[in-house]
Short mmCIF file of C-alpha atoms in Angstrom, two decimals:
data_model
loop_
_atom_site.label_atom_id
_atom_site.label_comp_id
_atom_site.label_asym_id
_atom_site.label_seq_id
_atom_site.Cartn_x
_atom_site.Cartn_y
_atom_site.Cartn_z
CA MET T 1 124.30 131.26 108.62
CA THR T 2 121.27 130.46 110.63
CA GLN T 3 118.82 132.54 108.74
CA PRO T 4 118.31 130.17 105.67
CA ALA T 5 117.72 127.21 108.13
CA LEU T 6 115.20 129.24 110.07
CA ALA T 7 113.51 130.32 106.96
CA ALA T 8 113.27 126.70 105.78
CA SER T 9 111.82 125.60 109.13
CA VAL T 10 109.21 128.32 108.95
CA GLN T 11 108.34 127.33 105.50
CA ILE T 12 108.00 123.58 106.52
CA SER T 13 105.46 124.56 109.18
CA GLU T 14 103.54 126.78 106.85
CA ARG T 15 103.35 124.13 104.19
CA PHE T 16 102.15 121.52 106.68
CA LEU T 17 99.42 123.81 108.03
CA GLY T 18 98.41 124.46 104.45
CA LEU T 19 97.88 120.88 103.50
CA PRO T 20 94.33 120.07 102.36
CA ASP T 21 92.18 118.07 104.62
CA ARG T 22 94.92 117.47 107.30
CA GLY T 23 92.42 115.25 109.22
CA LEU T 24 92.19 112.74 106.52
CA PRO T 25 94.95 110.39 107.84
CA ALA T 26 93.52 110.32 111.27
CA ARG T 27 90.08 109.37 109.88
CA HIS T 28 91.47 106.81 107.59
CA SER T 29 93.34 105.13 110.59
CA THR T 30 90.32 105.27 112.78
CA GLU T 31 88.17 103.58 110.15
CA LEU T 32 90.82 100.82 109.56
CA MET T 33 91.28 100.08 113.23
CA ALA T 34 87.48 99.73 113.63
CA HIS T 35 87.32 97.48 110.67
CA ALA T 36 90.15 95.38 111.92
CA GLN T 37 88.21 94.58 115.09
CA SER T 38 85.27 93.06 113.30
CA ASP T 39 84.06 89.62 114.55
CA ALA T 40 83.72 88.63 110.83
CA LEU T 41 87.55 88.82 110.61
CA PHE T 42 87.88 86.52 113.61
CA HIS T 43 85.57 83.96 112.01
CA LEU T 44 87.58 84.21 108.77
CA ALA T 45 90.73 83.63 110.72
CA ALA T 46 89.24 80.57 112.46
CA ALA T 47 88.22 79.09 109.05
CA LYS T 48 91.68 79.71 107.68
CA GLN T 49 93.30 78.07 110.67
CA LEU T 50 91.16 74.97 110.09
CA ARG T 51 92.36 74.79 106.43
CA THR T 52 95.90 75.29 107.57
CA ARG T 53 95.63 72.34 109.94
CA GLN T 54 94.18 70.15 107.21
CA LEU T 55 97.02 71.14 104.85
CA GLN T 56 99.60 70.35 107.58
CA ALA T 57 98.10 66.99 108.07
CA HIS T 58 98.22 66.28 104.34
CA PHE T 59 101.71 67.66 103.55
CA GLY T 60 103.56 67.43 106.70
CA GLY T 61 106.80 65.31 106.43
CA ARG T 62 106.71 65.44 102.66
CA ARG T 63 108.96 67.29 100.26
CA ILE T 64 107.67 69.83 97.77
CA GLU T 65 107.53 67.76 94.56
CA ARG T 66 105.41 69.92 92.35
CA LEU T 67 105.71 73.66 92.11
CA LEU T 68 103.31 75.55 89.76
CA ILE T 69 104.01 79.23 89.01
CA SER T 70 101.54 81.68 87.52
CA ALA T 71 101.96 83.21 84.05
CA ASN T 72 103.16 86.53 85.13
CA LEU T 73 106.19 85.10 86.91
CA SER T 74 107.32 82.87 84.01
CA GLY T 75 109.86 85.36 82.60
CA PHE T 76 112.72 84.27 84.88
CA ALA T 77 112.36 80.50 84.14
CA HIS T 78 112.65 79.40 87.80
CA GLN T 79 114.12 75.90 88.16
CA ARG T 80 114.32 73.66 91.31
CA PRO T 81 116.38 70.56 91.60
CA GLY T 82 114.27 67.56 92.69
CA CYS T 83 111.07 69.35 91.97
CA THR T 84 108.94 69.52 88.93
CA VAL T 85 108.35 73.19 88.07
CA GLU T 86 105.48 74.10 85.72
CA PHE T 87 104.48 77.52 84.50
CA LEU T 88 100.68 78.03 84.18
CA PRO T 89 99.23 79.72 81.09
CA LYS T 90 97.66 83.13 81.19
CA GLY T 91 94.08 83.08 82.29
CA TYR T 92 94.51 79.75 84.14
CA PHE T 93 92.58 80.90 87.13
CA GLN T 94 89.55 82.16 85.23
CA PRO T 95 88.12 79.09 83.38
CA ALA T 96 84.94 79.61 81.62
CA ASP T 97 83.22 76.20 81.89
CA ALA T 98 82.57 73.75 84.74
CA ALA T 99 84.45 70.86 83.07
CA THR T 100 87.69 72.96 82.82
CA ARG T 101 87.30 74.10 86.37
CA ASP T 102 87.03 70.50 87.51
CA ALA T 103 90.11 69.60 85.50
CA ARG T 104 92.05 72.40 87.01
CA VAL T 105 91.20 71.34 90.61
CA ALA T 106 92.51 67.83 89.74
CA HIS T 107 95.66 69.35 88.12
CA LEU T 108 96.40 71.49 91.24
CA ARG T 109 96.04 68.72 93.67
CA ASP T 110 99.25 67.94 95.76
CA ALA T 111 101.05 70.95 94.40
CA VAL T 112 102.40 74.21 95.78
CA VAL T 113 101.25 77.08 93.66
CA ILE T 114 102.88 80.52 93.51
CA VAL T 115 100.35 83.05 92.33
CA ASN T 116 100.88 86.66 91.34
CA ASN T 117 98.28 89.31 91.88
CA ASN T 118 98.17 90.24 88.22
CA ASP T 119 97.28 86.71 87.25
CA VAL T 120 94.50 86.48 89.88
CA GLY T 121 93.11 89.91 88.97
CA LEU T 122 93.27 89.32 85.22
CA ASP T 123 89.94 90.52 83.63
CA SER T 124 88.48 91.14 87.07
CA GLY T 125 88.83 87.41 87.69
CA GLY T 126 89.45 87.50 91.48
CA PRO T 127 86.08 85.82 92.34
CA ALA T 128 86.85 82.99 89.88
CA PHE T 129 90.25 82.41 91.65
CA ALA T 130 88.49 82.53 95.00
CA ASP T 131 86.14 79.79 93.87
CA LEU T 132 89.02 77.66 92.51
CA PHE T 133 90.88 78.09 95.82
CA SER T 134 87.90 76.98 97.90
CA ARG T 135 87.65 73.78 95.97
CA CYS T 136 91.42 72.93 96.15
CA GLU T 137 91.65 71.38 99.53
CA GLN T 138 95.01 69.54 98.92
CA THR T 139 96.92 72.48 97.36
CA VAL T 140 98.95 75.09 99.06
CA PHE T 141 98.58 78.58 97.52
CA ALA T 142 101.39 81.12 98.14
CA ALA T 143 100.36 84.58 96.89
CA TRP T 144 103.00 87.19 95.82
CA ASP T 145 101.09 90.46 95.73
CA TRP T 146 103.00 93.22 93.93
CA ASP T 147 100.32 95.91 94.47
CA ASN T 148 99.28 95.77 98.14
CA HIS T 149 100.28 99.47 98.44
CA HIS T 150 97.29 100.65 96.22
CA TRP T 151 95.14 97.69 94.88
CA LEU T 152 93.55 96.86 98.27
CA ASP T 153 90.27 95.36 96.96
CA LEU T 154 92.32 92.66 95.25
CA SER T 155 94.86 92.46 98.09
CA THR T 156 92.18 91.67 100.69
CA LEU T 157 90.72 89.04 98.37
CA LEU T 158 94.04 87.53 97.72
CA ALA T 159 95.14 87.48 101.38
CA ALA T 160 91.87 85.71 102.34
CA HIS T 161 92.21 83.22 99.57
CA SER T 162 95.81 82.05 99.97
CA ASP T 163 97.57 79.90 102.45
CA VAL T 164 100.69 82.04 102.67
CA TYR T 165 100.36 85.67 101.67
CA ALA T 166 103.44 87.52 100.68
CA PRO T 167 103.02 91.26 100.00
CA ALA T 168 105.69 92.96 98.10
CA HIS T 169 105.49 96.32 99.92
CA HIS T 170 105.35 97.43 103.57
CA GLU T 171 102.14 99.27 103.29
CA HIS T 172 98.95 98.02 105.01
CA LEU T 173 100.68 95.00 106.66
CA TYR T 174 98.49 95.08 109.82
CA LEU T 175 95.29 95.30 107.88
CA LEU T 176 96.21 92.55 105.55
CA SER T 177 97.46 90.35 108.35
CA ARG T 178 93.82 90.32 109.65
CA TYR T 179 92.82 88.61 106.44
CA ASN T 180 95.68 86.09 106.65
CA ALA T 181 97.69 85.51 109.72
CA ASN T 182 100.21 83.43 107.56
CA ILE T 183 101.81 86.72 106.21
CA ALA T 184 105.32 86.48 104.97
CA GLY T 185 107.55 89.32 104.21
CA PRO T 186 107.38 91.88 102.77
CA VAL T 187 108.84 89.79 99.89
CA TYR T 188 110.04 92.75 98.02
CA CYS T 189 110.01 92.82 94.25
CA GLY T 190 113.02 91.44 92.35
CA SER T 191 114.20 91.23 88.73
CA VAL T 192 111.91 88.81 87.11
CA GLN T 193 112.20 89.45 83.34
CA TRP T 194 115.40 87.56 82.71
CA PRO T 195 116.57 84.01 83.82
CA ARG T 196 119.70 83.86 86.03
CA SER T 197 121.53 81.82 83.45
CA PHE T 198 120.75 84.36 80.62
CA LEU T 199 121.96 87.20 82.77
CA ALA T 200 125.22 85.42 83.56
CA GLN T 201 125.83 84.66 79.94
CA GLN T 202 125.17 88.31 78.98
CA LEU T 203 127.67 89.82 81.40
CA PRO T 204 130.47 90.25 78.69
CA GLN T 205 127.87 92.23 76.60
CA MET T 206 127.00 94.36 79.59
CA LEU T 207 130.62 95.18 80.06
CA GLN T 208 131.20 96.08 76.36
CA ALA T 209 127.94 98.04 75.74
CA ASP T 210 128.23 101.64 74.60
CA ARG T 211 126.22 103.42 77.20
CA SER T 212 124.58 106.83 76.97
CA ASP T 213 124.96 109.62 79.51
CA LEU T 214 121.15 110.22 79.21
CA PRO T 215 119.18 108.37 81.94
CA LEU T 216 116.66 105.78 80.84
CA GLY T 217 113.26 106.22 82.55
CA MET T 218 110.43 105.04 80.38
CA HIS T 219 107.35 104.48 82.50
CA ILE T 220 103.89 103.29 81.80
CA PRO T 221 101.36 106.02 82.67
CA TYR T 222 98.72 105.18 85.29
CA ALA T 223 95.81 107.65 85.53
CA PRO T 224 95.27 107.32 89.31
CA PHE T 225 98.81 108.54 89.94
CA ALA T 226 98.71 112.01 88.52
CA PHE T 227 101.64 113.30 90.63
CA ARG T 228 103.96 110.55 89.33
CA ASN T 229 102.91 111.32 85.74
CA ARG T 230 103.72 114.95 86.35
CA VAL T 231 107.21 114.02 87.61
CA VAL T 232 107.90 111.80 84.59
CA THR T 233 106.64 114.73 82.23
CA THR T 234 108.82 117.25 84.00
CA LEU T 235 111.91 115.07 83.73
CA GLY T 236 111.08 114.38 80.04
CA GLN T 237 111.44 118.02 79.33
CA HIS T 238 115.22 117.56 80.12
CA PHE T 239 115.90 114.06 78.93
CA PRO T 240 114.12 112.48 75.86
CA SER T 241 114.97 109.11 77.18
CA VAL T 242 112.60 109.67 80.18
CA GLY T 243 108.97 109.55 79.43
CA PHE T 244 105.98 107.32 78.91
CA SER T 245 106.06 103.99 77.08
CA ASP T 246 103.30 101.51 76.20
CA ARG T 247 103.21 97.80 77.12
CA SER T 248 105.05 96.66 73.98
CA PHE T 249 108.15 96.34 76.27
CA HIS T 250 106.65 93.09 77.56
CA VAL T 251 106.49 91.43 74.22
CA ARG T 252 110.06 92.05 73.18
CA THR T 253 112.62 89.25 73.45
CA PRO T 254 114.79 89.04 76.57
CA ALA T 255 117.88 90.17 74.48
CA GLU T 256 115.97 93.18 73.12
CA ARG T 257 114.88 94.29 76.54
CA LEU T 258 118.45 93.86 78.05
CA ALA T 259 119.84 95.84 75.13
CA GLU T 260 117.66 98.77 76.00
CA TRP T 261 118.72 98.73 79.68
CA THR T 262 122.40 98.32 78.90
CA ALA T 263 122.34 101.33 76.46
CA HIS T 264 122.42 103.74 79.45
CA LYS T 265 124.74 104.31 82.48
CA ALA T 266 121.89 105.38 84.74
CA HIS T 267 118.11 104.75 85.24
CA TRP T 268 115.85 107.44 86.59
CA ILE T 269 113.10 105.59 88.62
CA VAL T 270 109.69 107.15 89.61
CA PRO T 271 107.73 104.67 91.87
CA VAL T 272 103.92 104.61 91.73
CA LEU T 273 103.81 105.53 95.48
CA ASN T 274 106.54 105.04 98.05
CA ASP T 275 107.14 101.44 96.92
CA VAL T 276 110.43 99.66 96.15
CA PRO T 277 110.03 99.10 92.49
CA ILE T 278 111.34 96.22 90.41
CA ARG T 279 113.25 98.51 88.11
CA ILE T 280 115.77 99.33 90.85
CA PHE T 281 116.95 95.68 90.56
CA ASP T 282 116.67 95.62 86.74
CA ALA T 283 119.03 98.60 86.68
CA LEU T 284 121.51 96.91 88.96
CA VAL T 285 121.47 93.48 87.40
CA SER T 286 122.09 95.12 83.94
CA GLY T 287 124.97 96.95 85.37
CA GLY T 288 123.44 100.47 85.66
CA ILE T 289 123.09 103.04 88.40
CA PRO T 290 119.49 103.56 89.67
CA ILE T 291 118.39 107.07 90.50
CA VAL T 292 115.59 106.73 93.16
CA PRO T 293 113.70 108.96 95.47
CA ASP T 294 115.13 110.00 98.82
CA ALA T 295 112.14 108.45 100.48
CA LEU T 296 113.47 105.05 99.81
CA ARG T 297 116.96 105.57 101.16
CA HIS T 298 116.55 103.81 104.46
CA LEU T 299 114.02 101.13 103.53
CA ALA T 300 114.96 97.48 103.16
CA PRO T 301 116.32 96.42 100.70
CA VAL T 302 117.44 99.69 99.30
CA ARG T 303 119.62 100.66 102.46
CA ASP T 304 121.64 97.55 101.73
CA ILE T 305 122.79 98.71 98.36
CA ASP T 306 126.36 99.84 98.14
CA PRO T 307 126.54 103.75 97.97
CA ARG T 308 128.72 103.42 94.98
CA HIS T 309 125.82 101.81 93.11
CA ILE T 310 122.88 104.10 93.68
CA VAL T 311 121.96 107.88 93.68
CA PHE T 312 118.97 109.53 95.44
CA TYR T 313 116.97 112.54 94.37
CA GLY T 314 114.54 114.94 95.97
CA PRO T 315 112.00 117.45 94.84
CA HIS T 316 114.43 120.14 93.80
CA ASP T 317 116.35 117.49 91.69
CA VAL T 318 113.21 116.84 89.69
CA ILE T 319 113.15 120.55 88.58
CA ALA T 320 116.89 120.67 87.99
CA PRO T 321 118.00 117.10 87.41
CA GLN T 322 121.37 117.60 85.60
CA ALA T 323 123.59 117.43 88.72
CA VAL T 324 121.95 114.13 89.91
CA VAL T 325 122.41 112.60 86.52
CA ALA T 326 126.00 113.72 86.40
CA GLN T 327 126.57 112.24 89.84
CA ALA T 328 125.18 108.90 88.61
CA ASN T 329 127.25 108.97 85.48
CA ALA T 330 130.45 109.73 87.48
CA LEU T 331 129.72 106.71 89.77
CA PHE T 332 129.43 104.51 86.64
CA ASP T 333 132.62 105.93 85.10
CA GLN T 334 134.65 105.86 88.20
CA GLY T 335 133.56 102.30 89.20
CA GLY T 336 134.52 100.82 85.85
CA ALA T 337 134.20 97.14 85.06
CA ASP T 338 134.77 96.02 88.62
CA GLN T 339 131.81 97.95 90.12
CA LEU T 340 129.57 97.06 87.21
CA VAL T 341 130.24 93.32 87.86
CA ALA T 342 129.62 93.98 91.66
CA ARG T 343 126.19 95.61 90.90
CA HIS T 344 125.26 92.86 88.62
CA ARG T 345 126.31 90.14 91.17
CA HIS T 346 124.52 91.92 94.07
CA ALA T 347 121.27 91.95 92.23
CA LEU T 348 121.64 88.46 90.77
CA ASP T 349 122.45 87.01 94.22
CA HIS T 350 119.96 88.93 96.35
CA HIS T 351 117.28 90.54 94.21
CA HIS T 352 116.36 88.06 91.50
CA GLY T 353 113.07 86.22 91.23
CA ASP T 354 114.79 83.00 92.21
CA GLN T 355 115.50 84.32 95.63
CA LYS T 356 111.93 85.60 96.05
CA ILE T 357 110.56 82.16 95.19
CA ASP T 358 112.92 80.66 97.79
CA GLN T 359 111.80 83.10 100.34
CA MET T 360 108.13 82.28 99.83
CA LEU T 361 108.84 78.55 99.75
CA ASP T 362 110.73 78.81 102.99
CA ALA T 363 107.62 80.23 104.61
CA VAL T 364 105.52 77.47 103.11
CA ARG T 365 107.92 74.80 104.38
CA ARG T 366 107.77 76.16 107.96
CA GLN T 367 104.01 76.70 107.92
CA PHE T 368 103.03 73.20 106.53
CA GLY T 369 105.86 70.99 107.75
CA PHE T 370 107.47 70.21 104.42
CA LEU T 371 110.89 68.68 104.58
CA ALA T 372 113.76 70.92 103.42
#
């Protein structure tokens, strides 16, 4: 009985010793630590502290009366009682002419702005956003960075040019905190493609939907993540509903997108890296069972999901995925309507974009002295 375990242990050591360039992580860490000690980062922090104090003097004791939200976050139609909420158009932070830039500075005055990294980085427009930020001395910018696990050139710019920086993932927190001490979170990704009211209205349709036993797992291919692409390709050999999609998904109506999600009992999810992806919560809020990597099992907020509502997979399951899919389908069938509603409510109450906005605004209030 001990021989298989011994063989596995020996194999683990052999695999570790055979890894290419095993010294890379140590070199990477040494370089980052040296970079983080730079006097330039101290001077950046001092300048940001001065801006923070100026904003505290301007906004302290007031309520948040105007909330402006960047275009990529408009899909869930956030509303806020007692506050004017405005959704900014695509490309807002990259105005081409000086007159428009001046008008935007005036428009942003006395507002709290929630910016998403995809809006800041649109068409390599990070420097244009940085210029706008530097001219808005009576505006609070809270940045929600969905890609701090891999898009670090933009993440560092965004952290430096925001008043509250909210990374969506747990990677690189120390490094990014050196660019912005007012770091909140992580504020993990949540479901942002449907408004709460729409999802609540669609619950009867979720319960009545005819769902396939095939898992849904259409992913956009990204060239830098070859391993992820190979996983998706391997799974696609077993399930035609797992594969690569184009970006047309984002131009469909909310009802069309929800119909695709509710046509399946389970959703096979392949993250870009070891991130907690949005689609976990899209699966739950639409009543399905997410199938996610073992590496996420103990990470917040995945660890708080009811075991009856999620299934985990490892490397062997990618090669032979049928048993994991059968497990997910069994959970769906055994749970019935009651557990479908429970999954939907858990995601709606804890992992919707509305809660993420609340989390960021709570940090803004505490940092700048806004009244609750």
